[in-house]
Structure formats: C-alpha cells, structure tokens
Coordinates of N, CA and C in Angstrom, one line a residue:
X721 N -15.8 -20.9 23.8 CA -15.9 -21.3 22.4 C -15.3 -22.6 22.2
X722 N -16.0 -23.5 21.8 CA -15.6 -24.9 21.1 C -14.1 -24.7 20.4
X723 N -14.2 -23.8 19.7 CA -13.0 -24.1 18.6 C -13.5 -24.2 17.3
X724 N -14.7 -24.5 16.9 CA -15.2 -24.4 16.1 C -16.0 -23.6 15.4
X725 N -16.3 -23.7 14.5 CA -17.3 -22.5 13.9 C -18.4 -22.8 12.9
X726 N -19.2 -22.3 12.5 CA -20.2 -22.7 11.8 C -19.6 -21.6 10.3
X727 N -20.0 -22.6 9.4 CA -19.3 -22.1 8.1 C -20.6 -20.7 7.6
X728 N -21.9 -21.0 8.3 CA -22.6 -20.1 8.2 C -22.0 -18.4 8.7
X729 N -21.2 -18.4 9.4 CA -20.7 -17.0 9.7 C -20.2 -16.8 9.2
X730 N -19.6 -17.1 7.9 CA -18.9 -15.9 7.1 C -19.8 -15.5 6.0
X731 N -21.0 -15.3 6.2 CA -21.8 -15.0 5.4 C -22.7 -14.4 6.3
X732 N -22.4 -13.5 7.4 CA -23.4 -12.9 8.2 C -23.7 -11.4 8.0
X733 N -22.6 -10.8 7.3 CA -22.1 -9.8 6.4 C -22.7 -10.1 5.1
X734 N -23.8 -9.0 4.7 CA -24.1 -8.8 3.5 C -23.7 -7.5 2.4
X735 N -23.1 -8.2 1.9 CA -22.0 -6.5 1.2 C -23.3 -6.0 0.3
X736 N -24.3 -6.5 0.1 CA -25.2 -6.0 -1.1 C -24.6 -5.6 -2.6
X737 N -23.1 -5.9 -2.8 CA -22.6 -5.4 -3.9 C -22.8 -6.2 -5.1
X738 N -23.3 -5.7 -6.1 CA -23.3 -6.2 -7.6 C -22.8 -5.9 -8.4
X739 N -21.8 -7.2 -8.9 CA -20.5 -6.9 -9.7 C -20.7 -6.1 -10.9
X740 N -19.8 -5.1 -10.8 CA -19.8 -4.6 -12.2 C -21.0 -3.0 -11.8
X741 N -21.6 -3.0 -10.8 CA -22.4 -1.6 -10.1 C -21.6 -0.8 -10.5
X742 N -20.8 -0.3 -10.4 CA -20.0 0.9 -10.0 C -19.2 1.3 -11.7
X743 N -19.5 0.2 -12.7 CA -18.3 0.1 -14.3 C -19.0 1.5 -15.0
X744 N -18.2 1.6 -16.0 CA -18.5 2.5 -16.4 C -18.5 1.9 -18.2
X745 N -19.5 1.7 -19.5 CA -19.1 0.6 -20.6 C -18.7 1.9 -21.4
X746 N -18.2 1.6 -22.1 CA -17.6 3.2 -23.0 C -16.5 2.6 -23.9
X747 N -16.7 2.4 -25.4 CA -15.7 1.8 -26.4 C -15.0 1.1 -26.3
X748 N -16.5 0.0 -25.9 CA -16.3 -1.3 -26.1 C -15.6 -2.1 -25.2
X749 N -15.4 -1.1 -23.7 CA -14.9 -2.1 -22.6 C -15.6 -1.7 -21.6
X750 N -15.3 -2.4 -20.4 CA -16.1 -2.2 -19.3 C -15.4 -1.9 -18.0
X751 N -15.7 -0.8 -17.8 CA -14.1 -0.2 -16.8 C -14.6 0.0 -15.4
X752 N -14.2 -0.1 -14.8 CA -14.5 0.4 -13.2 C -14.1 1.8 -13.2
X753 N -15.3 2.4 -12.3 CA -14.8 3.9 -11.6 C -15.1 3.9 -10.5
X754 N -14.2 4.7 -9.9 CA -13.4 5.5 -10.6 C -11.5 4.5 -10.6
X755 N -11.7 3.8 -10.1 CA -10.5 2.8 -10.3 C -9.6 3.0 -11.7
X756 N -10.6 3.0 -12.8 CA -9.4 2.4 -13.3 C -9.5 3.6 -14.4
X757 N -9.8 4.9 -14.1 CA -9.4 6.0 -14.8 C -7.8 6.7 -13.8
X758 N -8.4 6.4 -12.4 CA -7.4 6.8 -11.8 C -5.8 6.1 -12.3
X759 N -5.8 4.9 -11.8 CA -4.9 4.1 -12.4 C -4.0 3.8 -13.6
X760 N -5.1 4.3 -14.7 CA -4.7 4.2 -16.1 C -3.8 6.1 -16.0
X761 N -4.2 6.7 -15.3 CA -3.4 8.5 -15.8 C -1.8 8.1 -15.0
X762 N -2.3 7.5 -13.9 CA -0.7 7.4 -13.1 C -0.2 6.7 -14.1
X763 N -0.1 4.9 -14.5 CA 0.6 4.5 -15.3 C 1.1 5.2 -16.4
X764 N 0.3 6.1 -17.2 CA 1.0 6.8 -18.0 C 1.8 7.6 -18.0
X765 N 1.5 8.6 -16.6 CA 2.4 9.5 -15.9 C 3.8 8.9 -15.8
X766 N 3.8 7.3 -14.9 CA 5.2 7.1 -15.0 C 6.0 6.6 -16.1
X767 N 5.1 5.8 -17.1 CA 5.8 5.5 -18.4 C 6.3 6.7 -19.2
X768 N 5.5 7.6 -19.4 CA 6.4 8.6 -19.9 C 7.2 9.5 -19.2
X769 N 7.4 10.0 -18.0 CA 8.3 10.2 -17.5 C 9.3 9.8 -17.3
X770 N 9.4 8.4 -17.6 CA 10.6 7.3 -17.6 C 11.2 7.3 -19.4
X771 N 10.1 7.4 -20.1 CA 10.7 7.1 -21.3 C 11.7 8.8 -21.4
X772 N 11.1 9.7 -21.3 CA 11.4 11.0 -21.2 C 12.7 11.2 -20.6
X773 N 12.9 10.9 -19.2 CA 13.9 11.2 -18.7 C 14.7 9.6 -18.0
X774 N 15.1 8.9 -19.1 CA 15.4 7.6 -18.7 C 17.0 7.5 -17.4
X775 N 17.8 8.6 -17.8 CA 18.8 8.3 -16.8 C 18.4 9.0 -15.4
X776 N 17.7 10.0 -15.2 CA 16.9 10.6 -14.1 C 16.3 9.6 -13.9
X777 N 15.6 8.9 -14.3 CA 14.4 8.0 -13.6 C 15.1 6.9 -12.8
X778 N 16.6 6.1 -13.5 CA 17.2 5.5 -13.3 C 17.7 5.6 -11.8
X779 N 18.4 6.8 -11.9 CA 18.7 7.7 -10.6 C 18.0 7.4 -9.2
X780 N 16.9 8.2 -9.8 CA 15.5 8.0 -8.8 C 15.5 6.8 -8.3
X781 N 14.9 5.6 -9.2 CA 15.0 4.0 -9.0 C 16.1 3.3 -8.1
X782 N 17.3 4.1 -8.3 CA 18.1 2.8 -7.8 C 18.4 3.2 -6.2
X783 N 17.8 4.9 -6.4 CA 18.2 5.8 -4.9 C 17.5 5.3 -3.7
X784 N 15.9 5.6 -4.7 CA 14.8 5.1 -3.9 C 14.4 3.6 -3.0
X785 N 15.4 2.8 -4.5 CA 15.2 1.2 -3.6 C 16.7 1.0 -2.6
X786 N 17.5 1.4 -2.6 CA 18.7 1.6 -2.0 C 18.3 2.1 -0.6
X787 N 17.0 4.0 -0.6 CA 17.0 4.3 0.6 C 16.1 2.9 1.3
X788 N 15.0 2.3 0.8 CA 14.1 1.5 1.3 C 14.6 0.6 1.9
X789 N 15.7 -0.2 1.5 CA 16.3 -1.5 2.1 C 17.5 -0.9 3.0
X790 N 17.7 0.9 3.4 CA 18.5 0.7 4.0 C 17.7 1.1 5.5
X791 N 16.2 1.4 5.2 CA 15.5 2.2 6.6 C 15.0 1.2 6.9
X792 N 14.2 0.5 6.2 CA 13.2 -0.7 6.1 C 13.7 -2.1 6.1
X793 N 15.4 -2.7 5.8 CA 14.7 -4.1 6.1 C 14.4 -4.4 7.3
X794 N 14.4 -4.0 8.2 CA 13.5 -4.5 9.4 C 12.3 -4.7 9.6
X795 N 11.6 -4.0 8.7 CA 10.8 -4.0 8.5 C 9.7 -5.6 7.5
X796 N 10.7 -5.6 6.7 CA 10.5 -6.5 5.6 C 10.9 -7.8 6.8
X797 N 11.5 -8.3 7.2 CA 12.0 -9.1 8.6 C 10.5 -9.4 9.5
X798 N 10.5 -8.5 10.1 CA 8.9 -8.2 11.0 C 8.2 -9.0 10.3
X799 N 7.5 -8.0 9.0 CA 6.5 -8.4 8.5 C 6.4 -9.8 8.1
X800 N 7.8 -10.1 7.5 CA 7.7 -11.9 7.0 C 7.4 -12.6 8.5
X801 N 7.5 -12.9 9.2 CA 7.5 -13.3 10.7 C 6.3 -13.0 11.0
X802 N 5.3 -11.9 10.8 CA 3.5 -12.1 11.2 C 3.1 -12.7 10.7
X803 N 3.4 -12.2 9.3 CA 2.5 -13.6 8.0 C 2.5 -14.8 8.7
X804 N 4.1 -15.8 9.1 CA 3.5 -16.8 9.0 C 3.1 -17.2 10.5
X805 N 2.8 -16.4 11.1 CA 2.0 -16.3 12.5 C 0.8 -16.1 12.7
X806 N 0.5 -15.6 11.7 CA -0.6 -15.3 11.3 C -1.2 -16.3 10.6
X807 N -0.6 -17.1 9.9 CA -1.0 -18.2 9.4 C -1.0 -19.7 10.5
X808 N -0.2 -19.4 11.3 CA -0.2 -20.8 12.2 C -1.4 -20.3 12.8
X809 N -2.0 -19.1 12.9 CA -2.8 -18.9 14.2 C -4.3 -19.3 13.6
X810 N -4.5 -19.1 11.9 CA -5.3 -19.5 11.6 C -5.9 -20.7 11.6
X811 N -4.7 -21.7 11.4 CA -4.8 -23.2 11.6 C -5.6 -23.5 13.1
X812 N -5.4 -22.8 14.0 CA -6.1 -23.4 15.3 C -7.3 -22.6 15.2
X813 N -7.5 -21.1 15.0 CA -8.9 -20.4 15.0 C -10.0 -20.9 14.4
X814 N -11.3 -20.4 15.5 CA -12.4 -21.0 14.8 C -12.7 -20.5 13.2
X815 N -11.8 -19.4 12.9 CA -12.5 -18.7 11.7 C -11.4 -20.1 10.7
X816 N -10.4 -20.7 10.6 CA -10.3 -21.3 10.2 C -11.3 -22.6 9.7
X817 N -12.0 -22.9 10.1 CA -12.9 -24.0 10.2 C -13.4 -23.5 8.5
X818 N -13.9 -21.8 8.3 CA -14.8 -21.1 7.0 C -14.4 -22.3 5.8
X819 N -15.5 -22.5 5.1 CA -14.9 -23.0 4.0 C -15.0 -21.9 2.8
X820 N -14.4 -22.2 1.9 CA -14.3 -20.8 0.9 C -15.0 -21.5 -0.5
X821 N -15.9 -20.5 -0.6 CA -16.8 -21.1 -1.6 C -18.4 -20.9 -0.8
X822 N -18.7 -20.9 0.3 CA -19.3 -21.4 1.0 C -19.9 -22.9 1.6
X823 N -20.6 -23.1 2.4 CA -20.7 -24.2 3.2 C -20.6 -25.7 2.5
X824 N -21.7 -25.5 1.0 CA -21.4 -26.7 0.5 C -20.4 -27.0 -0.6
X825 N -19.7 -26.1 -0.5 CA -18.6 -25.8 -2.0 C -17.7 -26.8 -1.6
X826 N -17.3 -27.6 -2.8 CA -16.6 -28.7 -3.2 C -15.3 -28.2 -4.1
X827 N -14.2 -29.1 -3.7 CA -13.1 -28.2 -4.6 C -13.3 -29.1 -5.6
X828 N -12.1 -28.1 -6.6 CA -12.2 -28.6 -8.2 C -10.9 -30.1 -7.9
X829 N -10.3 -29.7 -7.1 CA -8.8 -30.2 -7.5 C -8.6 -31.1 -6.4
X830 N -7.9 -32.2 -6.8 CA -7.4 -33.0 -5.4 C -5.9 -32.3 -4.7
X831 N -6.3 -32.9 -3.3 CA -4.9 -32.0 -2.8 C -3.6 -32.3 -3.2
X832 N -3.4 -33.5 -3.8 CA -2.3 -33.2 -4.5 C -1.9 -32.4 -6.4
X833 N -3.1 -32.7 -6.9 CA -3.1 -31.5 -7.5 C -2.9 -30.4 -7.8
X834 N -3.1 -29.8 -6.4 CA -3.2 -28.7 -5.6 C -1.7 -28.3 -5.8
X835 N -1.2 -29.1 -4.6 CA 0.7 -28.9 -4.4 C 1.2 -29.5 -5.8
X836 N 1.0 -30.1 -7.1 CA 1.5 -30.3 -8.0 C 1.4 -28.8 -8.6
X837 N 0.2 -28.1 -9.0 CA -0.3 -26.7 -9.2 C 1.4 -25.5 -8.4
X838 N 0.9 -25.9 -7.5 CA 1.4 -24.5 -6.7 C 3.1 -24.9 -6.8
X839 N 3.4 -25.6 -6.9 CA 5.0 -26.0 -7.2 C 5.6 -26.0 -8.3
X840 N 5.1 -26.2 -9.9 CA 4.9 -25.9 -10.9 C 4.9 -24.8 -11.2
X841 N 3.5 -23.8 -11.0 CA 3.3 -22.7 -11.6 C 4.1 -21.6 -10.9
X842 N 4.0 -22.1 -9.3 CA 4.2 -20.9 -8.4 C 5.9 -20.4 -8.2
X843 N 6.7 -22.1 -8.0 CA 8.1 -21.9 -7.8 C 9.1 -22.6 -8.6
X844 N 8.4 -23.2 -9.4 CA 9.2 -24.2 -10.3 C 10.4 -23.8 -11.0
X845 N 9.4 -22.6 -12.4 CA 11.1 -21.9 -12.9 C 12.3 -20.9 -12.0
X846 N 11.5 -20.5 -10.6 CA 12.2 -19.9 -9.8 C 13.2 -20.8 -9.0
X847 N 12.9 -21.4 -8.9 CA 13.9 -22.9 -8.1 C 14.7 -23.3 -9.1
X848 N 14.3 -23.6 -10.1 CA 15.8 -23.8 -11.1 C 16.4 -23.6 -11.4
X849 N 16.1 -22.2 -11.1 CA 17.3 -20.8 -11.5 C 18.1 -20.7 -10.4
X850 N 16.4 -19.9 -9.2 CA 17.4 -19.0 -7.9 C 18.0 -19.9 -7.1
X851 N 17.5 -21.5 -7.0 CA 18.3 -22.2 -6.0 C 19.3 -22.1 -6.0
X852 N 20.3 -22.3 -6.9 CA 21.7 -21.8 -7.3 C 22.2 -20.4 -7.0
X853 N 21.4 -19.7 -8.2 CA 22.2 -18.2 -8.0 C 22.0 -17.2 -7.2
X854 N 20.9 -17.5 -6.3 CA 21.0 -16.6 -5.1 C 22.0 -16.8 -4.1
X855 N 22.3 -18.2 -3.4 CA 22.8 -18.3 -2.4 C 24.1 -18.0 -3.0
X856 N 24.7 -18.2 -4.2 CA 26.0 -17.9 -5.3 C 26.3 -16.3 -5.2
X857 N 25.3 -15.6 -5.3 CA 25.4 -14.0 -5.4 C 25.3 -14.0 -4.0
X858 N 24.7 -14.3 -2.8 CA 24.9 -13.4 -2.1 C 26.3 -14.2 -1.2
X859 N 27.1 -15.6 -1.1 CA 28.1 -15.6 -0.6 C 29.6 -14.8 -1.7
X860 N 29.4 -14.5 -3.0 CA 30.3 -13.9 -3.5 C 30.6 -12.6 -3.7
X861 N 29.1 -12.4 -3.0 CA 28.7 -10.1 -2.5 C 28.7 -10.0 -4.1
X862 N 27.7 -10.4 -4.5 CA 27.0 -10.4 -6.4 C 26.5 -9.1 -6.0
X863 N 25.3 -9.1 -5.2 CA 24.7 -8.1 -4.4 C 24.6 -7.9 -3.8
X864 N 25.8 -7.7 -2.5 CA 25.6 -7.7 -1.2 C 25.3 -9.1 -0.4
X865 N 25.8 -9.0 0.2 CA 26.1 -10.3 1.7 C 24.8 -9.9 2.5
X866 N 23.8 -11.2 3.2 CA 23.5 -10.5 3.7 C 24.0 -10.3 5.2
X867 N 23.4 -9.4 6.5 CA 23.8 -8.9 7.3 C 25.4 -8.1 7.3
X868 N 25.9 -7.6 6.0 CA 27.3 -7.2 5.7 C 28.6 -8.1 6.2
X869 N 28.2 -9.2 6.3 CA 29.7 -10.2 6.3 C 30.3 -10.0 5.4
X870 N 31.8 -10.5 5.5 CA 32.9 -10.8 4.7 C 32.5 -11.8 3.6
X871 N 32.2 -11.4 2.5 CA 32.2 -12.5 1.4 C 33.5 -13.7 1.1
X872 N 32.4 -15.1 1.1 CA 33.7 -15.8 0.4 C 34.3 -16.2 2.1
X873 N 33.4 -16.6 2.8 CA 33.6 -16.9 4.1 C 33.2 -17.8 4.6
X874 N 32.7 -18.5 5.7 CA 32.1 -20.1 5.8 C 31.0 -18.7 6.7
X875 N 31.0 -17.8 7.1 CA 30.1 -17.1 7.9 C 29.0 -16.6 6.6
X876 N 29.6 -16.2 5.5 CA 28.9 -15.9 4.0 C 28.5 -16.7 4.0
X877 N 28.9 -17.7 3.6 CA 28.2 -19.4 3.1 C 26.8 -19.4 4.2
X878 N 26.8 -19.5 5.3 CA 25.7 -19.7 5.8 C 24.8 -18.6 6.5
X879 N 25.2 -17.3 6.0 CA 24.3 -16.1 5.7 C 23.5 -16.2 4.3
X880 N 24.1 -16.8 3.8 CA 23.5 -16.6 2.6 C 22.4 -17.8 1.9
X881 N 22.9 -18.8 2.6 CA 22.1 -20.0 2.9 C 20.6 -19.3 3.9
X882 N 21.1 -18.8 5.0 CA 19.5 -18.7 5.4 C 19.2 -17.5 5.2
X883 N 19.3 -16.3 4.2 CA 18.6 -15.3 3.1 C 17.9 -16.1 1.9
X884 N 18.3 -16.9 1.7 CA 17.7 -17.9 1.1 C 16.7 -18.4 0.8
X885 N 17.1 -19.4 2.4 CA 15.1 -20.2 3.1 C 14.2 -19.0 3.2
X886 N 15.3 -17.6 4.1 CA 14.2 -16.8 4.1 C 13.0 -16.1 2.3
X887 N 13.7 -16.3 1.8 CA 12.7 -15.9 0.7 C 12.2 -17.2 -0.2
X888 N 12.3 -18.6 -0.1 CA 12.2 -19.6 -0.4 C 11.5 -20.0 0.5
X889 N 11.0 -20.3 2.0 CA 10.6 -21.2 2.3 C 9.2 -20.9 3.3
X890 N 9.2 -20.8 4.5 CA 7.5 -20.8 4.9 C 7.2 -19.1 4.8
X891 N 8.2 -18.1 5.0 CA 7.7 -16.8 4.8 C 7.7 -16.4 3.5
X892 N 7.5 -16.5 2.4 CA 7.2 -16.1 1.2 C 5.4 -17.1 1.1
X893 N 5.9 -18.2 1.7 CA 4.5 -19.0 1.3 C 3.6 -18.5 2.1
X894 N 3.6 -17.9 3.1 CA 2.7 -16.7 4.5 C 2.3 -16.3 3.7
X895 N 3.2 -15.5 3.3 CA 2.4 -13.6 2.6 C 1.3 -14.0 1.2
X896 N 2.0 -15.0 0.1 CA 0.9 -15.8 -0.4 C -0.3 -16.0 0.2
X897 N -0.4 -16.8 0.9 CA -1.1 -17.7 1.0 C -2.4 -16.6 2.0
X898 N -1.8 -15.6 2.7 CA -2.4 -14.2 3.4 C -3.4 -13.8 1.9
X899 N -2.8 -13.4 1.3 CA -3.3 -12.6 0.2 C -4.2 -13.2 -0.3
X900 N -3.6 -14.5 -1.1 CA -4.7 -15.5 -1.7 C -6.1 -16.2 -1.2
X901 N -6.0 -16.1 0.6 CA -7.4 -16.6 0.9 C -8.2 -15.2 1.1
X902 N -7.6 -14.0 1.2 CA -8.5 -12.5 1.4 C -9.1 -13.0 0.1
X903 N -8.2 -13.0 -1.2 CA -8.9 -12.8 -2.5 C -9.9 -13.7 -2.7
X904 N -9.8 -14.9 -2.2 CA -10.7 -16.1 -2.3 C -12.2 -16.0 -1.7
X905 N -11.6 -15.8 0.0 CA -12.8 -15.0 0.9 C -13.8 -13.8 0.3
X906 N -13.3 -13.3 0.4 CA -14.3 -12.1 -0.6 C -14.7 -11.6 -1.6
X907 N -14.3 -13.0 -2.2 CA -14.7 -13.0 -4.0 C -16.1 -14.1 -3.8
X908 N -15.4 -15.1 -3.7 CA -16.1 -17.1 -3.6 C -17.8 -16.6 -2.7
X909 N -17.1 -16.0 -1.4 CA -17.7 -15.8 -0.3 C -18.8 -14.7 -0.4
X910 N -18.4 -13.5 -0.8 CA -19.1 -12.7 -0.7 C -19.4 -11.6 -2.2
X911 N -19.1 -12.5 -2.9 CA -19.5 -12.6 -4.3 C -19.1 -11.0 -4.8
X912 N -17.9 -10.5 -3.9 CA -17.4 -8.9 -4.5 C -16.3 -9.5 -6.0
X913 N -15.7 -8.4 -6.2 CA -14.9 -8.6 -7.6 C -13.5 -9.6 -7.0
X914 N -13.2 -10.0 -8.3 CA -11.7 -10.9 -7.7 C -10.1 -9.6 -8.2
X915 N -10.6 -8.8 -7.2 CA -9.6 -7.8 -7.1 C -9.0 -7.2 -5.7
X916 N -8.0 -6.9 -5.9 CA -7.5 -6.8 -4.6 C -8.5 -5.6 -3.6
X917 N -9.0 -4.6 -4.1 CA -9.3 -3.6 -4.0 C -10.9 -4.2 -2.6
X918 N -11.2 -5.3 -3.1 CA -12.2 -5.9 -2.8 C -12.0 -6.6 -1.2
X919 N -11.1 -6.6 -0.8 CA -9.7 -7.4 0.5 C -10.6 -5.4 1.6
X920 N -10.7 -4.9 0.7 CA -10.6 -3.6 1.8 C -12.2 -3.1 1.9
X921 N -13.0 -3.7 1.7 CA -14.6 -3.8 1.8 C -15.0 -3.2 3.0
X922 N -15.4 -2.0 3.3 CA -16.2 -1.9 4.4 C -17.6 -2.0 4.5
X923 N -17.8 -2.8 5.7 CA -19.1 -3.0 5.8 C -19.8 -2.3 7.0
X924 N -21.3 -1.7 6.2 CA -21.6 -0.9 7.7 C -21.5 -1.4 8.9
X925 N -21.2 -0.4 9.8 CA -21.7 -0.5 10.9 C -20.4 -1.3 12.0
X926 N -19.5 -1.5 10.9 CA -17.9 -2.2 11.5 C -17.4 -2.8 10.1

C-alpha cells in the first residue's frame, strides 16, 4: 500500500438511506421512530422521578458517580490514551488521506478560522474559569487530590497540574475530534442524519 488512498473509497458503501425514511410527522413536527418516542418516555421517567423524589435521587446521583470514579478511573485513563492514538494513527493511515464532504468538497473556513472557531467556542469560557480553579481545587482537596496525595504539598501542586493538561490538553481534544469526524463522515459523506445514532450504521454484508 502507497500510503495513500483514493478519496473515492469512502463512498464504496452505499447506505441507500433517505433522510427523514424512518420520521414519523404528527402535530406539526417531524419525529424519528422509533428514536425519539423511546427517548422522549425515559426523559420523562427521569425528570419526574427526580422532581418526585428529589433527596433519593440525590442519593442515587452522588452514590452512583462516587461508585464510577472509584471502579472506573482507569478506565477513563485507558480510554483518554486510545483516543489520542487513535488519532496519531490516523494522521499516517491511508484512510486519513478521505476528504469529508467528498472528493471535491471545499471548506467553508480558512484554517485559521478554524482554530480561531474552536478556541473561542469550544474552550474559551472554560479556560478562563477552569485554568485557575481546577488546578486551585484539586491542590487544596476542593475535590479531592488527584492520585490521593497530601493536599497543599509541592507533590499536590504538580498532581494537580497534570490532572489538568490531562483534561485540558491533547486527550480531551482526541475524544472530540474522534466523535466530530464519525459525525462529519457519515453525515457530509454518506448523506445519513447528523446524529450520533448514525456513527453506528450497519451496512450489509459487514
């Protein structure tokens, strides 16, 4: 294999889908099914069970995210670490080469527009907040230290500094950037809906 690819292959896959096949129009909106009957009874299920039983729910909530980060952050660790391996790997693969849009698609935006866009919208108000108060909460155990050091330590100070980068810097922009080209790929490309649901497409035959 060259290393390269012909932008014609990602269009070798014909999903035959037409947007909006599957909707259902009914008082005056246009709904997917069964998507968004499902979706719409859970949401309610949990809004009112919360409004209902607000200190139970509470309970639940703080139990539930408590057990998660105490079975799972390794998990959450791992995962950030494929993303952006996943992402370096793309950079050299032939499937990298795809353009999104297909072969003759032209972007709207210059690349620095681009990174002006995504720095702005994406991290802007979050940096002018969390740059401070995260690394602040977690060297003074606001919320826990991470790895359980001694708060208020020079070993805190630089735990807490790289919990940080970690959610600030190339692994948060992975898992982005993972998501965002599925959604792009299989919307631009293959002309399914711009929903996540659409990332999980099977096509016959593989």
């Amino acid at each position: 294999m060259s290393g390269r690819i012909d932008t014609d292959e990602a269009h070798k896959f014909n999903t035959g889908y037409k947007v909006g096949q599957d909707n259902l129009k009914k008082w005056g909106m246009d709904m997917h099914n069964p998507v968004f009957f499902i979706s719409a009874i859970l949401v309610l299920v949990f809004i009112i069970a919360t409004i209902l039983y607000p200190v139970g729910a509470k309970k639940l909530f703080d139990a539930t995210k408590g057990w998660t980060i105490e079975n799972f952050d390794w998990f959450f660790m791992i995962s950030g670490n494929i993303f952006v391996l996943y992402c370096l790997a793309l950079i050299v693969l032939p499937v990298g080469k795809i353009r999104l849009g297909g072969p003759d698609a032209k972007p709207d935006f210059t690349r620095m527009s681009w990174f002006a866009m995504l720095f702005a919208a994406g991290m802007g108000i979050g940096l002018m907040f969390w740059s401070i108060a995260e690394p602040v909460a977690y060297y003074t155990d606001w919320w826990g230290t991470p790895l359980n050091v001694v708060p208020k330590t020079p070993e805190a100070a630089k735990a807490a500094m790289g919990a940080t980068m970690f959610h600030w810097g190339l692994h948060p922009w992975a898992i982005y950037a993972v998501v965002a080209l599925a959604l792009a790929f299989f919307t631009y490309n293959k002309g399914l809906p711009l929903t996540i649901r659409s990332t999980f497409f099977s096509y016959p035959g593989g």
